[in-house]
Amino acid sequence: MYLITVIPIARGINVDELTYLSPSQISPGSLIGVPLRKKTIKAIVLSADDAKKQKMAIKSSTFLLKKVDTLVKRKFLSDWQIGVIKKLSKYHASSEGAVIFSLINKKILESSISFDNFKNIEIPKKPSHLAFEGTSKFRLEEYIKIIKNNLRNNQSTIILCPTLDSIQKLESLLAKIELKSNTISFQNKKTKRQILLNAERIINNENLIILTTGSFLFLIPENTGTLIIEEENSRWYKMQSRPFLNFVKASEEVSDILNLNVVYGDILLRCETYEKTKKIQKEKIIKKDITILTSKKVKEDPHKNQPYKALNKEIEESIKKAISKKTGNVKVFIWSVRKGFAPIVLCLHCGATVMCENCDSPVVLYKKTTDPYLLCHHCGAKRSALEKCKKCQSWKLDSFGIGIERIQEEVNDKFKNNLDLIKTGTEKDVYAGDETYYNLAVVPSIDSLLSIPDFDIDERLFRTILIIKEKTKEIIIQTKYNDLPLLQYIKNFDTNEFHKDRLNKRKQFGYGPYKVLIKITVRGKKETVISEMNELKANLIKWKPTVFPAFIKTVKNQFILHLLLKLPADEWPDDELVAYLQSLPPSFEINVEPYTLL
Ligand SMILES: [Zn+2]
Ligand SMILES: [Zn+2]
């Protein structure tokens, strides 16, 4: 008999290792099925020892030793992959099983692919780190130089992408330039058969260009020359739920261990990349093509009965001019940072903001349908908009702020004969792979984003504006915060000064890349949450924790508290702290380097 130690692969299992008995020896890295709570789950073998020698361990083991009988794949992971998994689970203070579950796509686990046929660690060399900052056209040109150079040297290139959209966009662009036959892609929509066929091309040692999302990152050809992290500043690289894995981090660990050359690319690099990468190439932007008018917004006064306008006279005139130009099919794009008709509903009588009844966040008014309704964007609760003020019983409720429906209503009203020339859209439309080029883009209300008190909001906003800029000749931004430094950087398209400014502030206030932030969230009944948080705070006191309520304190009747730790970057992962965090029950949500602190 052999004593088998395995990592169970499942999101919900909070243990790192389980022990079983096996009649035969199974080599480390094998994928096996093991019984757990009346089910069979998949697991990766870490070690197999002769049970006779391990008698003491068996006696003292608290696990019920069950027999393993289902061998799925004799060899599945290679040693370096187990190494990456261990490093990532430490870094994210998560179980190894949850990391495997996130990093290895379900379809790979279910297929006959074995990573043993893929890249292995080679002789150490000095890999290069490069970064490109500029439009997607500029980045693609640089990537193609690298790809072609790699192909000449019989090497493959991997391009990691954040979303299916960006894979499809790159795929169509590469197809246009005689690289189609070398290009393969791995993403969620592929069938198991397609994945297998592509994997076979890797095993056959073809020279390839591989477009992939994070959960296929381990499918690395033996002849890989470069790993490109495209749109490296995209928020979609960070998982939205446990274990909150960051795929940029994952790909950095992979290239570290395999000595791959790494290339970062984005229209606005992360300031972490800006700080650590010595070779950054920036696109020269021709400034004369870009005009940003920062026009003052009409003062909003709930007590004056003037209808509130999203598009003022100046904007209206610019839209007319843009429409009259000969170029382009759709000529104007209007970006609304908010959905719905209006993000705020107020009582004109007592001044109260109309709130969600389920959680305490302001509701958004929707008027698209014949029955206007109030929708909560935090918990999804919906109710009719025909109501009195809950505080003073007045019927004088009115809506403020600019949502996309309000913009569309004004467009319908002012440009009835040219509706097909003007497109309105939200963030989702900005990031969609659509390649329309506009004469003019308008951002009527950037202010509701600028007022969000989050540490990364400037970077997010700047990046979105730059992406809009790629699609248009001219941008008009309407804001009442004319003097904000951010708007000056945007106006001058000065990413250099922006990065320097951001890095200074991040150093001063203790954020990445200087500090590693760890956010721990607890939700539930108020008293329970408070007492659990107090206990956690006491246990973590050595690391100077701060406890604060979530931006929206209650969601779906659950009270939410966050605890924040800030550690000097070179002190993370800290063994003692990692071990403690990994021992916490799953009701403590641990997010290392969170995307938001709200
Ligand atoms: Zn009222
Ligand atoms: Zn709500």
XYZ file of C-alpha atoms and ligand atoms in Angstrom:
600
model
C 0.000 0.000 0.000
C 1.056 3.554 -0.709
C 0.209 6.705 1.136
C -0.825 9.288 -1.461
C -0.869 13.019 -0.758
C -3.037 14.989 -3.180
C -4.262 18.532 -3.892
C -8.049 18.326 -4.321
C -9.242 20.441 -7.272
C -12.428 22.319 -6.507
C -13.301 25.870 -5.747
C -15.133 25.212 -2.496
C -12.650 22.937 -0.780
C -10.608 24.793 1.742
C -7.874 22.277 2.432
C -4.583 22.171 0.627
C -3.760 18.513 0.944
C -5.592 15.256 1.557
C -4.149 11.816 2.191
C -5.362 8.506 0.735
C -4.240 4.914 0.408
C -3.428 3.374 -2.941
C -2.577 -0.236 -3.799
C -0.109 0.939 -6.456
C 2.450 3.698 -6.602
C 1.268 6.776 -8.522
C 3.794 9.260 -9.779
C 3.630 12.890 -8.618
C 1.739 15.156 -11.025
C -0.833 12.463 -11.916
C -4.479 13.408 -12.127
C -6.624 11.010 -10.112
C -10.159 10.729 -8.799
C -10.546 10.550 -5.030
C -13.605 9.972 -2.839
C -14.654 12.994 -0.794
C -17.979 13.534 0.965
C -19.764 10.787 -1.003
C -18.538 12.258 -4.293
C -15.532 11.590 -6.466
C -13.466 14.691 -7.110
C -10.357 15.241 -9.165
C -7.009 15.670 -7.463
C -3.332 16.064 -8.341
C -0.844 13.701 -6.721
C 1.932 15.461 -4.846
C 3.700 12.451 -3.378
C 3.366 8.687 -2.958
C 5.202 6.943 -0.122
C 5.405 3.348 0.994
C 2.719 3.021 3.669
C 4.869 0.695 5.817
C 7.432 3.422 6.290
C 4.690 5.923 6.997
C 2.924 3.931 9.721
C 3.426 6.626 12.285
C 1.978 9.225 9.992
C -1.067 7.071 9.322
C -1.688 6.530 13.009
C -1.496 10.207 13.784
C -3.446 11.272 10.717
C -6.825 12.788 11.407
C -8.136 11.892 7.974
C -10.078 8.777 7.384
C -7.837 6.973 4.958
C -9.916 5.885 2.014
C -8.683 3.889 -0.893
C -8.060 5.581 -4.231
C -9.162 3.561 -7.205
C -9.713 5.919 -10.118
C -6.673 6.957 -12.045
C -7.631 9.653 -14.585
C -4.247 10.456 -16.072
C -1.005 8.859 -15.104
C 0.980 12.046 -15.559
C -0.801 15.372 -15.840
C 1.205 18.252 -14.411
C 4.932 18.719 -14.671
C 7.072 19.780 -11.739
C 7.359 23.408 -12.800
C 3.582 23.689 -13.006
C 3.201 22.383 -9.472
C 5.838 24.978 -8.532
C 3.817 27.791 -10.145
C 0.636 26.604 -8.440
C 2.329 26.571 -5.029
C 3.738 30.062 -5.565
C 0.402 31.472 -6.738
C -1.558 29.903 -3.903
C 0.827 31.502 -1.429
C 0.698 34.855 -3.174
C -3.114 34.886 -3.251
C -3.359 33.298 0.231
C -5.625 30.680 -1.292
C -5.741 26.889 -1.411
C -3.744 25.148 -4.133
C -6.872 23.368 -5.359
C -8.664 26.665 -5.964
C -5.679 27.951 -7.956
C -5.617 24.812 -10.111
C -9.364 25.116 -10.603
C -8.920 28.696 -11.889
C -5.720 28.245 -13.843
C -6.531 25.031 -15.663
C -9.663 25.171 -17.770
C -12.295 22.546 -16.997
C -12.146 21.330 -20.598
C -8.434 20.525 -20.186
C -9.112 18.590 -16.974
C -11.805 16.629 -18.797
C -9.793 15.999 -21.950
C -6.909 13.610 -22.524
C -4.345 16.437 -22.643
C -1.372 15.846 -20.402
C 0.963 18.748 -19.726
C 3.855 16.359 -19.680
C 4.106 16.774 -23.458
C 4.508 20.548 -23.213
C 7.216 22.948 -22.271
C 9.683 22.072 -19.587
C 12.290 24.057 -17.761
C 15.356 24.678 -19.904
C 18.852 25.965 -19.342
C 18.715 29.348 -17.620
C 19.208 32.314 -19.901
C 18.650 35.993 -19.389
C 15.145 36.774 -20.566
C 14.231 40.272 -21.740
C 11.386 42.431 -20.460
C 9.854 44.960 -22.823
C 6.769 47.157 -22.724
C 4.819 48.950 -25.448
C 2.488 51.818 -24.671
C 0.268 53.028 -27.472
C -2.777 52.336 -29.636
C -3.704 48.794 -30.609
C -2.421 49.482 -34.130
C 0.997 50.458 -32.774
C 1.111 47.470 -30.442
C 0.128 45.038 -33.168
C 2.900 46.334 -35.443
C 5.438 45.747 -32.664
C 4.033 42.311 -31.852
C 4.238 41.315 -35.509
C 7.938 42.204 -35.594
C 8.475 39.943 -32.579
C 6.313 37.156 -34.010
C 8.108 37.201 -37.368
C 11.483 37.235 -35.713
C 10.451 34.267 -33.562
C 9.157 32.395 -36.615
C 12.493 32.893 -38.381
C 14.141 31.288 -35.354
C 11.602 28.433 -35.280
C 10.001 29.792 -32.151
C 6.405 30.180 -31.064
C 4.837 33.275 -29.526
C 2.104 33.313 -26.898
C -0.247 36.275 -26.631
C -2.213 36.330 -23.395
C -5.507 38.225 -23.736
C -7.980 39.335 -21.064
C -11.216 38.561 -22.911
C -12.751 36.574 -25.740
C -13.349 39.913 -27.511
C -9.680 40.805 -27.622
C -8.742 37.314 -28.844
C -11.225 37.551 -31.700
C -10.054 41.031 -32.640
C -6.389 39.959 -32.772
C -7.291 36.762 -34.596
C -8.958 38.680 -37.409
C -6.102 41.169 -37.621
C -3.455 38.417 -37.792
C -5.501 36.605 -40.434
C -5.211 39.655 -42.678
C -1.417 39.500 -42.764
C -0.553 35.992 -43.957
C -0.110 34.691 -40.407
C -3.447 32.873 -40.319
C -2.064 29.364 -40.791
C 0.254 29.774 -37.818
C -2.365 31.211 -35.482
C -4.319 29.109 -33.010
C -6.404 30.225 -30.075
C -7.567 28.851 -26.745
C -10.636 30.314 -25.081
C -13.788 29.233 -23.324
C -15.964 29.015 -26.440
C -13.748 26.374 -28.056
C -15.045 22.829 -28.014
C -13.017 20.058 -26.410
C -12.271 18.737 -29.889
C -10.918 22.089 -31.097
C -8.799 22.375 -27.974
C -7.394 18.896 -28.551
C -6.590 19.632 -32.207
C -4.790 22.833 -31.246
C -2.935 21.066 -28.454
C -1.776 18.476 -30.971
C -0.216 21.209 -33.107
C 1.743 22.297 -30.037
C 2.911 18.742 -29.356
C 3.940 18.400 -33.034
C 6.319 21.281 -32.453
C 4.871 23.625 -35.071
C 5.902 27.269 -35.001
C 2.825 28.968 -33.698
C 1.162 32.161 -32.588
C -1.059 31.235 -29.673
C -3.807 33.577 -28.547
C -5.023 32.486 -25.147
C -6.966 33.438 -22.064
C -5.577 32.766 -18.599
C -7.147 29.371 -18.021
C -5.147 27.843 -20.902
C -1.879 29.402 -19.839
C -0.196 26.055 -19.152
C -0.467 24.972 -22.807
C 3.005 26.247 -23.643
C 4.983 24.884 -26.617
C 8.484 23.634 -26.058
C 9.775 26.207 -28.593
C 8.178 29.293 -27.022
C 10.269 32.418 -27.480
C 8.079 35.182 -26.083
C 5.029 35.654 -23.906
C 3.110 38.837 -24.735
C 0.679 40.169 -22.137
C -1.734 42.183 -24.285
C -3.948 44.836 -22.632
C -2.004 44.204 -19.460
C -3.941 46.941 -17.640
C -7.306 45.299 -18.287
C -9.427 44.701 -15.196
C -10.568 41.375 -16.654
C -7.233 39.750 -15.808
C -8.324 39.770 -12.184
C -10.881 37.129 -11.184
C -14.039 38.636 -9.725
C -14.516 35.853 -7.180
C -12.434 33.540 -5.019
C -9.507 32.956 -5.220
C -9.303 36.396 -6.962
C -6.440 35.103 -9.062
C -4.597 37.671 -11.158
C -3.665 36.153 -14.523
C -0.975 38.753 -15.199
C 0.691 37.614 -11.990
C 0.170 33.991 -13.028
C 1.786 34.556 -16.421
C 4.709 36.352 -14.756
C 5.309 33.341 -12.512
C 5.154 31.030 -15.530
C 7.622 33.082 -17.569
C 9.868 33.451 -14.551
C 10.220 29.738 -14.031
C 10.546 29.002 -17.783
C 12.863 31.927 -18.564
C 10.527 33.326 -21.232
C 10.923 36.784 -22.735
C 8.022 38.931 -21.571
C 6.346 41.783 -23.441
C 3.741 44.026 -21.826
C 1.365 46.060 -23.963
C -1.472 48.480 -23.344
C -2.714 51.895 -24.345
C -1.941 52.883 -20.753
C 0.470 50.577 -18.933
C -0.084 49.759 -15.266
C 2.102 51.999 -13.167
C 3.662 48.789 -11.748
C 4.886 47.955 -15.248
C 5.988 51.520 -15.845
C 8.035 51.368 -12.669
C 9.759 48.017 -13.137
C 10.270 47.745 -16.905
C 13.444 49.373 -18.108
C 12.678 49.200 -21.816
C 9.427 50.990 -22.589
C 8.593 52.032 -26.128
C 5.912 54.652 -26.491
C 3.961 55.552 -29.549
C 4.446 59.078 -30.776
C 0.989 60.577 -30.704
C 0.318 63.306 -33.212
C -1.305 65.851 -30.958
C -2.811 68.053 -33.635
C -5.384 65.340 -34.383
C -6.771 65.586 -30.917
C -8.871 68.340 -29.420
C -10.324 68.110 -25.986
C -12.688 70.853 -24.980
C -13.318 70.922 -21.302
C -16.568 72.759 -21.058
C -18.266 73.812 -17.855
C -21.371 71.928 -16.938
C -24.645 73.754 -16.385
C -25.151 74.127 -12.625
C -27.674 71.656 -11.350
C -30.273 73.164 -9.068
C -33.016 70.894 -7.776
C -35.165 73.878 -6.847
C -35.166 75.615 -10.197
C -37.539 74.124 -12.648
C -35.223 74.165 -15.661
C -34.963 70.904 -17.583
C -31.502 69.439 -17.147
C -29.524 68.956 -20.343
C -26.925 66.311 -21.140
C -25.897 68.018 -24.357
C -25.371 71.769 -24.063
C -25.322 74.264 -26.951
C -21.580 73.939 -27.543
C -21.784 70.144 -27.756
C -24.862 70.344 -29.961
C -23.006 72.574 -32.430
C -19.986 70.238 -32.483
C -22.228 67.255 -33.147
C -23.874 69.107 -36.045
C -20.445 69.877 -37.481
C -19.288 66.258 -37.092
C -22.429 64.970 -38.801
C -21.972 67.272 -41.763
C -18.488 65.915 -42.513
C -18.249 63.558 -45.479
C -16.200 60.851 -43.753
C -17.529 57.931 -41.746
C -20.784 55.997 -41.612
C -21.603 56.501 -37.967
C -20.082 59.878 -37.168
C -20.555 60.561 -33.481
C -20.126 58.398 -30.385
C -21.530 59.552 -27.050
C -20.174 57.734 -24.019
C -22.404 57.597 -21.005
C -20.666 56.473 -17.832
C -24.078 55.625 -16.384
C -26.851 53.264 -17.425
C -30.533 54.100 -17.081
C -32.114 57.524 -17.367
C -30.715 59.242 -14.293
C -28.441 57.962 -11.528
C -30.027 60.041 -8.774
C -33.635 60.578 -7.750
C -34.295 63.352 -5.209
C -37.296 64.680 -3.313
C -37.602 68.368 -4.235
C -39.566 68.990 -1.067
C -37.236 67.643 1.652
C -34.078 66.927 -0.355
C -33.970 63.199 0.502
C -32.287 60.845 -1.975
C -34.508 57.936 -3.019
C -32.827 54.753 -1.841
C -33.088 51.014 -2.438
C -35.282 49.275 0.138
C -33.088 46.205 0.127
C -29.640 47.788 0.590
C -28.762 51.404 1.290
C -27.652 52.609 -2.107
C -29.276 55.266 -4.324
C -31.568 53.886 -7.016
C -31.306 54.586 -10.741
C -34.337 55.718 -12.733
C -35.180 53.802 -15.934
C -37.757 55.296 -18.316
C -37.276 53.187 -21.435
C -40.473 51.224 -20.924
C -43.975 52.616 -20.522
C -43.794 51.873 -16.784
C -40.790 53.744 -15.425
C -38.983 51.875 -12.672
C -36.269 52.330 -10.062
C -33.422 49.825 -10.213
C -30.718 49.253 -7.630
C -27.384 48.641 -9.377
C -25.927 47.015 -6.280
C -28.483 44.335 -5.446
C -30.750 44.348 -8.493
C -33.956 45.218 -6.589
C -36.546 46.826 -8.864
C -39.715 48.746 -8.075
C -42.152 51.070 -9.807
C -41.052 54.698 -10.038
C -44.547 55.937 -9.263
C -44.148 56.650 -5.570
C -44.141 59.341 -2.908
C -41.135 60.457 -0.894
C -40.670 57.930 1.922
C -39.606 60.704 4.310
C -42.113 63.538 3.755
C -44.827 61.909 1.603
C -44.361 64.568 -1.108
C -44.956 63.617 -4.750
C -42.305 66.087 -5.898
C -39.630 63.568 -6.874
C -37.262 64.429 -9.714
C -34.243 62.834 -11.328
C -30.727 64.224 -11.695
C -27.499 63.303 -13.399
C -27.008 61.869 -16.859
C -27.709 58.290 -17.836
C -27.658 56.806 -21.319
C -31.464 56.917 -21.686
C -31.493 60.641 -20.976
C -28.786 61.189 -23.589
C -30.650 59.071 -26.127
C -33.844 61.033 -25.422
C -32.054 64.314 -26.184
C -30.436 62.847 -29.292
C -33.851 61.636 -30.512
C -35.225 65.078 -29.900
C -32.452 67.190 -31.426
C -31.188 64.979 -34.235
C -34.321 63.112 -35.362
C -33.227 63.055 -38.996
C -29.713 61.801 -38.298
C -30.246 59.112 -35.676
C -28.265 56.517 -37.619
C -25.211 58.783 -37.537
C -25.018 59.011 -33.751
C -24.259 56.068 -31.474
C -24.711 56.211 -27.717
C -23.012 53.618 -25.535
C -21.755 52.656 -22.088
C -18.375 51.266 -21.018
C -19.213 47.883 -22.497
C -19.497 49.498 -25.961
C -16.158 51.277 -25.510
C -14.370 47.987 -24.874
C -16.188 45.992 -27.563
C -13.963 45.053 -30.501
C -15.988 47.240 -32.890
C -13.759 49.075 -35.358
C -15.880 52.070 -36.320
C -13.928 55.318 -36.542
C -15.875 58.420 -35.507
C -15.478 62.105 -36.292
C -16.360 63.036 -32.740
C -16.743 61.435 -29.339
C -18.612 63.162 -26.518
C -18.406 62.382 -22.815
C -21.221 64.479 -21.338
C -20.835 63.389 -17.729
C -17.485 62.171 -16.501
C -18.078 63.655 -13.047
C -20.056 60.786 -11.566
C -16.936 58.646 -12.088
C -14.505 61.264 -10.812
C -16.377 61.428 -7.530
C -15.967 57.696 -6.791
C -13.507 57.517 -3.876
C -11.400 54.623 -5.149
C -7.617 54.557 -5.456
C -7.504 53.368 -9.044
C -10.316 55.400 -10.539
C -7.984 57.892 -12.302
C -6.103 55.150 -14.075
C -9.300 53.409 -15.138
C -10.798 56.617 -16.446
C -7.684 57.731 -18.310
C -7.421 54.351 -19.964
C -11.062 54.376 -21.068
C -10.653 57.857 -22.555
C -7.520 56.724 -24.417
C -9.428 53.761 -25.822
C -12.183 56.114 -27.010
C -9.471 58.330 -28.467
C -8.333 55.460 -30.666
C -11.731 55.458 -32.299
C -12.188 59.130 -32.960
C -10.666 62.339 -34.278
C -11.909 64.622 -31.557
C -13.216 64.256 -28.031
C -15.339 66.636 -25.980
C -15.455 66.064 -22.262
C -17.971 67.928 -20.146
C -16.981 68.390 -16.521
C -17.212 70.823 -13.676
C -13.831 69.767 -12.278
C -11.804 71.640 -14.900
C -8.745 71.971 -12.703
C -8.171 68.321 -11.865
C -4.605 67.302 -12.831
C -6.055 64.158 -14.403
C -7.948 66.240 -16.946
C -4.773 68.086 -17.833
C -2.971 64.786 -18.449
C -5.889 63.653 -20.566
C -5.913 66.926 -22.464
C -2.214 66.662 -23.276
C -2.220 62.862 -23.628
C 0.697 62.926 -21.279
C 1.021 59.373 -19.984
C 4.613 59.941 -18.805
C 3.747 62.686 -16.344
C 0.604 60.792 -15.373
C 2.625 57.683 -14.424
C 5.156 59.743 -12.479
C 2.391 61.530 -10.597
C 0.569 58.237 -9.889
C 3.743 56.548 -8.660
C 4.514 59.455 -6.326
C 1.034 59.330 -4.863
C 1.097 55.563 -4.558
C 4.395 55.753 -2.711
C 3.102 58.509 -0.447
C -0.185 56.774 0.429
C 1.117 53.194 0.406
C -0.248 51.380 -2.630
C 1.227 49.029 -5.251
C 3.905 48.591 -6.488
C 5.355 49.705 -3.139
C 2.834 47.955 -0.902
C 0.827 44.780 -1.345
C -2.778 45.318 -0.295
C -4.802 42.471 1.170
C -8.535 42.983 1.549
C -10.509 40.572 3.713
C -14.291 40.815 3.514
C -16.915 39.394 5.844
C -20.659 39.610 5.205
C -23.718 38.528 7.146
C -25.724 39.534 10.217
C -24.401 42.810 11.588
C -23.548 41.583 15.115
C -21.886 38.412 13.823
C -19.849 40.325 11.255
C -18.667 42.845 13.836
C -17.618 40.208 16.343
C -15.885 38.067 13.693
C -14.071 41.117 12.381
C -12.946 42.157 15.863
C -11.483 38.732 16.436
C -9.745 38.782 13.055
C -8.360 42.242 13.733
C -6.964 41.107 17.086
C -5.292 38.094 15.458
C -3.739 40.227 12.751
C -2.691 43.113 14.981
C 0.989 42.507 14.196
C 0.340 43.572 10.593
C -1.523 46.786 11.509
C -5.000 46.057 10.092
C -7.633 48.712 9.324
C -11.313 47.801 9.458
C -13.843 49.825 7.501
C -17.396 49.353 6.179
C -17.985 48.657 2.489
C -18.908 51.638 0.284
C -22.431 50.205 0.193
C -22.707 48.989 3.791
C -25.509 46.504 3.321
C -26.293 44.404 0.262
C -29.244 41.968 0.181
C -29.689 42.442 3.929
C -26.100 41.404 4.539
C -23.843 43.771 6.428
C -20.349 44.057 4.937
C -17.051 44.904 6.613
C -13.604 44.998 5.029
C -10.260 44.590 6.726
C -7.229 45.970 4.958
C -3.577 45.031 5.371
C -0.766 46.908 3.659
C 2.572 45.097 3.540
C 5.826 46.316 2.019
C 5.997 44.608 -1.379
C 9.200 42.727 -0.546
C 7.641 41.234 2.592
C 4.820 39.465 0.752
C 4.109 36.563 0.790
C 4.879 36.328 4.501
C 4.846 32.653 5.565
C 3.222 33.188 8.938
C 0.498 35.461 7.599
C -0.189 33.228 4.580
C -0.595 30.175 6.831
C -3.012 32.076 9.057
C -5.070 33.430 6.152
C -5.222 30.007 4.501
C -6.608 28.576 7.740
C -9.575 30.964 7.792
C -12.989 29.492 6.898
C -14.332 30.343 3.422
C -16.711 32.971 4.859
C -13.639 35.229 5.021
C -13.138 36.438 1.463
C -9.442 37.121 0.871
C -8.476 39.344 -2.033
C -4.777 40.043 -2.513
C -4.123 43.183 -4.592
C -7.833 43.925 -4.972
C -9.050 45.898 -7.921
C -11.138 48.135 -5.691
C -11.302 48.987 -1.991
C -14.981 49.977 -2.024
Zn -39.306 64.338 0.775
Zn -30.232 47.512 -3.439
